[in-house]
GROMACS .gro file of C-alpha atoms in nm:
model
  258
    1MET     CA    1  -0.606   0.850   0.140
    2GLU     CA    2  -0.762   0.670  -0.156
    3GLU     CA    3  -0.729   0.295  -0.199
    4ILE     CA    4  -0.394   0.224  -0.367
    5THR     CA    5  -0.412  -0.149  -0.436
    6ASP     CA    6  -0.537  -0.103  -0.793
    7SER     CA    7  -0.239   0.124  -0.871
    8LEU     CA    8   0.037  -0.069  -0.696
    9LYS     CA    9   0.313  -0.221  -0.908
   10THR     CA   10   0.448  -0.428  -0.618
   11LYS     CA   11   0.419  -0.803  -0.566
   12TRP     CA   12   0.406  -0.810  -0.185
   13LEU     CA   13   0.482  -0.472  -0.030
   14GLY     CA   14   0.162  -0.284   0.051
   15GLN     CA   15  -0.071  -0.547  -0.089
   16ASN     CA   16  -0.214  -0.582   0.263
   17CYS     CA   17  -0.291  -0.219   0.350
   18ILE     CA   18  -0.444  -0.056   0.657
   19TYR     CA   19  -0.569   0.302   0.609
   20LEU     CA   20  -0.618   0.531   0.909
   21ASP     CA   21  -0.747   0.887   0.928
   22SER     CA   22  -0.538   0.957   1.237
   23VAL     CA   23  -0.319   0.748   1.466
   24ASP     CA   24  -0.073   0.815   1.746
   25SER     CA   25   0.211   0.646   1.552
   26THR     CA   26   0.207   0.424   1.245
   27ASN     CA   27   0.507   0.234   1.383
   28LYS     CA   28   0.323   0.167   1.707
   29TYR     CA   29   0.013   0.054   1.520
   30ALA     CA   30   0.224  -0.166   1.293
   31TYR     CA   31   0.389  -0.321   1.600
   32ASN     CA   32   0.050  -0.429   1.731
   33GLU     CA   33  -0.041  -0.568   1.389
   34ALA     CA   34   0.288  -0.759   1.373
   35GLU     CA   35   0.220  -0.907   1.715
   36ASN     CA   36  -0.114  -1.024   1.576
   37LYS     CA   37   0.063  -1.205   1.288
   38ALA     CA   38   0.013  -0.946   1.014
   39PRO     CA   39   0.185  -1.077   0.700
   40MET     CA   40   0.510  -0.970   0.540
   41GLY     CA   41   0.470  -0.641   0.356
   42THR     CA   42   0.173  -0.511   0.555
   43LEU     CA   43   0.141  -0.134   0.513
   44VAL     CA   44  -0.003   0.103   0.772
   45VAL     CA   45  -0.067   0.452   0.633
   46ALA     CA   46  -0.231   0.747   0.811
   47ASP     CA   47  -0.344   1.094   0.708
   48SER     CA   48  -0.193   1.229   1.032
   49GLN     CA   49  -0.005   1.117   1.342
   50THR     CA   50  -0.051   1.267   1.686
   51GLN     CA   51   0.267   1.116   1.834
   52GLY     CA   52   0.490   1.051   1.535
   53LYS     CA   53   0.832   0.918   1.631
   54GLY     CA   54   1.178   1.002   1.509
   55ARG     CA   55   1.522   0.871   1.594
   56ARG     CA   56   1.630   0.870   1.961
   57GLY     CA   57   1.276   0.924   2.081
   58ASN     CA   58   1.237   1.259   1.908
   59SER     CA   59   0.890   1.357   1.790
   60TRP     CA   60   0.800   1.380   1.421
   61GLU     CA   61   0.541   1.636   1.321
   62SER     CA   62   0.279   1.478   1.095
   63PRO     CA   63   0.002   1.728   1.009
   64VAL     CA   64  -0.302   1.626   0.805
   65ASP     CA   65  -0.238   1.610   0.428
   66ASP     CA   66   0.108   1.768   0.450
   67GLY     CA   67   0.300   1.448   0.389
   68LEU     CA   68   0.313   1.071   0.374
   69TRP     CA   69   0.323   0.892   0.709
   70PHE     CA   70   0.346   0.514   0.685
   71SER     CA   71   0.506   0.198   0.822
   72VAL     CA   72   0.570  -0.144   0.674
   73ILE     CA   73   0.613  -0.483   0.841
   74LEU     CA   74   0.898  -0.702   0.720
   75ARG     CA   75   0.958  -1.066   0.814
   76PRO     CA   76   1.278  -1.152   0.626
   77ALA     CA   77   1.491  -1.457   0.694
   78LEU     CA   78   1.774  -1.248   0.837
   79LYS     CA   79   1.979  -1.252   1.153
   80PRO     CA   80   1.930  -0.946   1.376
   81GLN     CA   81   2.279  -0.818   1.296
   82GLU     CA   82   2.199  -0.836   0.924
   83ALA     CA   83   1.871  -0.652   0.971
   84THR     CA   84   2.053  -0.346   1.108
   85ALA     CA   85   2.122  -0.253   0.744
   86LEU     CA   86   1.750  -0.214   0.669
   87THR     CA   87   1.760   0.162   0.726
   88ILE     CA   88   2.034   0.193   0.464
   89VAL     CA   89   1.844  -0.032   0.224
   90THR     CA   90   1.520   0.161   0.276
   91ALA     CA   91   1.691   0.494   0.205
   92VAL     CA   92   1.808   0.363  -0.133
   93GLY     CA   93   1.458   0.236  -0.210
   94ILE     CA   94   1.298   0.570  -0.126
   95CYS     CA   95   1.545   0.751  -0.349
   96ARG     CA   96   1.459   0.514  -0.633
   97GLY     CA   97   1.093   0.601  -0.583
   98LEU     CA   98   1.173   0.972  -0.581
   99ASP     CA   99   1.364   0.934  -0.909
  100PHE     CA  100   1.021   0.944  -1.078
  101TYR     CA  101   1.023   1.319  -1.001
  102PRO     CA  102   1.293   1.485  -1.217
  103GLY     CA  103   1.449   1.790  -1.060
  104LEU     CA  104   1.402   1.677  -0.700
  105GLY     CA  105   1.763   1.572  -0.644
  106PRO     CA  106   1.736   1.378  -0.316
  107GLY     CA  107   2.048   1.274  -0.127
  108ILE     CA  108   2.103   1.042   0.169
  109LYS     CA  109   2.240   1.159   0.501
  110TRP     CA  110   2.344   0.876   0.728
  111PRO     CA  111   2.187   0.719   0.920
  112ASN     CA  112   1.822   0.779   0.834
  113ASP     CA  113   1.748   1.102   0.647
  114ILE     CA  114   1.675   1.200   0.288
  115LEU     CA  115   1.768   1.563   0.220
  116ILE     CA  116   1.720   1.816  -0.055
  117GLY     CA  117   2.027   2.033  -0.026
  118ARG     CA  118   2.063   2.075   0.350
  119ARG     CA  119   1.695   2.049   0.439
  120LYS     CA  120   1.514   1.735   0.548
  121LEU     CA  121   1.261   1.584   0.311
  122CYS     CA  122   1.219   1.242   0.469
  123GLY     CA  123   1.308   1.046   0.781
  124ILE     CA  124   1.323   0.670   0.837
  125LEU     CA  125   1.273   0.491   1.169
  126SER     CA  126   1.361   0.119   1.178
  127GLU     CA  127   1.265  -0.096   1.475
  128MET     CA  128   1.273  -0.469   1.526
  129LYS     CA  129   1.170  -0.750   1.757
  130ALA     CA  130   1.444  -1.007   1.787
  131GLU     CA  131   1.620  -1.264   2.000
  132PRO     CA  132   2.000  -1.290   1.993
  133ASN     CA  133   1.995  -1.513   1.684
  134LYS     CA  134   1.643  -1.470   1.549
  135LEU     CA  135   1.462  -1.179   1.389
  136HIS     CA  136   1.088  -1.198   1.449
  137TYR     CA  137   1.005  -0.892   1.240
  138ALA     CA  138   1.117  -0.541   1.152
  139ILE     CA  139   0.902  -0.230   1.127
  140ILE     CA  140   1.014   0.047   0.894
  141GLY     CA  141   0.852   0.386   0.948
  142VAL     CA  142   0.871   0.661   0.686
  143GLY     CA  143   0.774   1.026   0.716
  144LEU     CA  144   0.801   1.236   0.401
  145ASN     CA  145   0.711   1.603   0.369
  146ILE     CA  146   0.499   1.701   0.071
  147ARG     CA  147   0.460   2.055   0.202
  148THR     CA  148   0.566   2.235   0.521
  149THR     CA  149   0.286   2.489   0.567
  150GLU     CA  150   0.155   2.334   0.889
  151LEU     CA  151   0.487   2.251   1.052
  152SER     CA  152   0.607   2.445   1.355
  153GLU     CA  153   0.844   2.732   1.284
  154ASP     CA  154   1.150   2.552   1.422
  155ILE     CA  155   1.087   2.239   1.216
  156ALA     CA  156   0.986   2.427   0.899
  157ARG     CA  157   1.323   2.604   0.910
  158ILE     CA  158   1.514   2.276   0.859
  159ALA     CA  159   1.253   2.085   0.655
  160VAL     CA  160   1.150   2.097   0.293
  161GLY     CA  161   0.847   1.968   0.106
  162MET     CA  162   0.839   1.811  -0.240
  163GLU     CA  163   0.599   2.071  -0.373
  164GLU     CA  164   0.834   2.352  -0.275
  165ILE     CA  165   1.105   2.204  -0.495
  166LEU     CA  166   0.888   2.089  -0.784
  167THR     CA  167   0.656   2.394  -0.774
  168GLU     CA  168   0.360   2.173  -0.861
  169ASP     CA  169   0.106   1.961  -0.678
  170VAL     CA  170   0.210   1.610  -0.575
  171ASP     CA  171  -0.050   1.333  -0.571
  172LYS     CA  172  -0.010   1.131  -0.250
  173LYS     CA  173  -0.144   0.808  -0.393
  174THR     CA  174   0.091   0.816  -0.690
  175LEU     CA  175   0.386   0.910  -0.470
  176LEU     CA  176   0.319   0.627  -0.226
  177CYS     CA  177   0.300   0.375  -0.510
  178HIS     CA  178   0.634   0.495  -0.648
  179LEU     CA  179   0.798   0.473  -0.304
  180LEU     CA  180   0.668   0.125  -0.233
  181LYS     CA  181   0.789  -0.002  -0.570
  182GLY     CA  182   1.135   0.142  -0.511
  183MET     CA  183   1.145  -0.005  -0.161
  184GLU     CA  184   1.025  -0.350  -0.269
  185ASP     CA  185   1.280  -0.370  -0.549
  186VAL     CA  186   1.570  -0.293  -0.319
  187TYR     CA  187   1.439  -0.516  -0.039
  188ASP     CA  188   1.422  -0.808  -0.285
  189GLU     CA  189   1.782  -0.740  -0.389
  190PHE     CA  190   1.890  -0.726  -0.025
  191PHE     CA  191   1.712  -1.048   0.066
  192GLN     CA  192   1.884  -1.213  -0.234
  193GLY     CA  193   2.225  -1.121  -0.094
  194LYS     CA  194   2.303  -0.824  -0.318
  195TYR     CA  195   2.401  -0.588  -0.038
  196ASP     CA  196   2.731  -0.491  -0.202
  197ASP     CA  197   2.543  -0.347  -0.500
  198ILE     CA  198   2.303  -0.162  -0.269
  199ARG     CA  199   2.591  -0.025  -0.064
  200GLU     CA  200   2.756   0.104  -0.380
  201GLU     CA  201   2.433   0.278  -0.480
  202TRP     CA  202   2.399   0.424  -0.129
  203GLU     CA  203   2.752   0.564  -0.152
  204GLU     CA  204   2.671   0.722  -0.490
  205ARG     CA  205   2.361   0.887  -0.343
  206SER     CA  206   2.524   0.981  -0.013
  207LEU     CA  207   2.576   1.345   0.084
  208LEU     CA  208   2.863   1.249   0.315
  209MET     CA  209   3.101   1.039   0.106
  210ASN     CA  210   3.459   1.173   0.105
  211LYS     CA  211   3.364   1.463   0.331
  212LYS     CA  212   3.527   1.550   0.661
  213VAL     CA  213   3.273   1.519   0.940
  214LYS     CA  214   3.236   1.539   1.313
  215VAL     CA  215   3.025   1.269   1.473
  216GLU     CA  216   2.885   1.306   1.823
  217THR     CA  217   2.858   0.953   1.962
  218ALA     CA  218   2.760   0.816   2.302
  219ASN     CA  219   3.133   0.777   2.374
  220GLY     CA  220   3.236   1.125   2.262
  221ALA     CA  221   3.309   1.308   1.938
  222ILE     CA  222   3.526   1.183   1.655
  223THR     CA  223   3.634   1.353   1.333
  224GLY     CA  224   3.745   1.207   1.005
  225VAL     CA  225   3.659   1.149   0.641
  226VAL     CA  226   3.361   0.931   0.547
  227VAL     CA  227   3.480   0.639   0.334
  228GLY     CA  228   3.170   0.420   0.315
  229LEU     CA  229   2.953   0.169   0.498
  230SER     CA  230   3.014  -0.158   0.678
  231ASP     CA  231   2.817  -0.476   0.611
  232GLU     CA  232   2.588  -0.383   0.900
  233GLY     CA  233   2.522  -0.033   0.768
  234PHE     CA  234   2.758   0.138   1.012
  235LEU     CA  235   2.943   0.448   0.892
  236ARG     CA  236   3.313   0.397   0.818
  237ILE     CA  237   3.533   0.699   0.893
  238ARG     CA  238   3.904   0.737   0.824
  239LEU     CA  239   4.060   0.914   1.121
  240ASP     CA  240   4.362   1.144   1.105
  241SER     CA  241   4.568   0.844   1.219
  242GLN     CA  242   4.449   0.668   0.899
  243LYS     CA  243   4.273   0.404   1.107
  244ILE     CA  244   3.912   0.323   1.014
  245ALA     CA  245   3.647   0.374   1.279
  246GLN     CA  246   3.297   0.228   1.251
  247VAL     CA  247   3.017   0.442   1.393
  248ILE     CA  248   2.698   0.266   1.497
  249SER     CA  249   2.499   0.582   1.566
  250GLY     CA  250   2.554   0.951   1.618
  251ASP     CA  251   2.478   1.304   1.506
  252ILE     CA  252   2.686   1.426   1.213
  253THR     CA  253   2.813   1.769   1.116
  254VAL     CA  254   2.994   1.819   0.786
  255LEU     CA  255   3.316   2.015   0.846
  256GLU     CA  256   3.459   2.040   0.496
  257GLU     CA  257   3.475   1.858   0.167
  258ASN     CA  258   3.784   1.655   0.092
   0.00000   0.00000   0.00000
């Protein structure tokens, strides 16, 4: 990818940038950089990944030139329990960046996906190094499909690329700059304590709000209507008993709209 520093509109995110032709995983590379004291906002971006990672240890296909594959290092003054909301915050920031492309219509699917309709455009993988009461750093990995021509058949069936929706070429450098600006803006708001505003925006962009869903969790399946997010970014679901359950993680299926 071309140098982006001259085009960036950010103050700190991506100003320290590491470009790689190919890497096993940008998150893994960013972890090593964080351990070596890389500064807040460091960006690791690669043309391809050979062992891209998704949620729950799943692989993420990252073919050359078919998407954006990058990770950022964050060192906010947050407690670990506060940092769990970073996936939610990042999703809002990415959507803000995608708003520069009219007609795309991205929506957020909890916990870490950006969809166009029912097909996946982007995934987010948040990891952190922390002690019980101290966050050392967080690494936010983003994989976004620009096109799906080189994806395996099974993945291409559930994925979508920006160019397929826009029916025009997408410049990677410009796209990355838009995404980083959207992410930095929402990170700054989050670090300033404006999570309630971010949560409201997430709920407006969510594909799950007020829908009846089934969530497969580690402790079994639950069904109910999605009513919002907790302070930690957990999904709040109103059960048939009218009690509110908070889901930390799980796989979601939409059953019906309410």
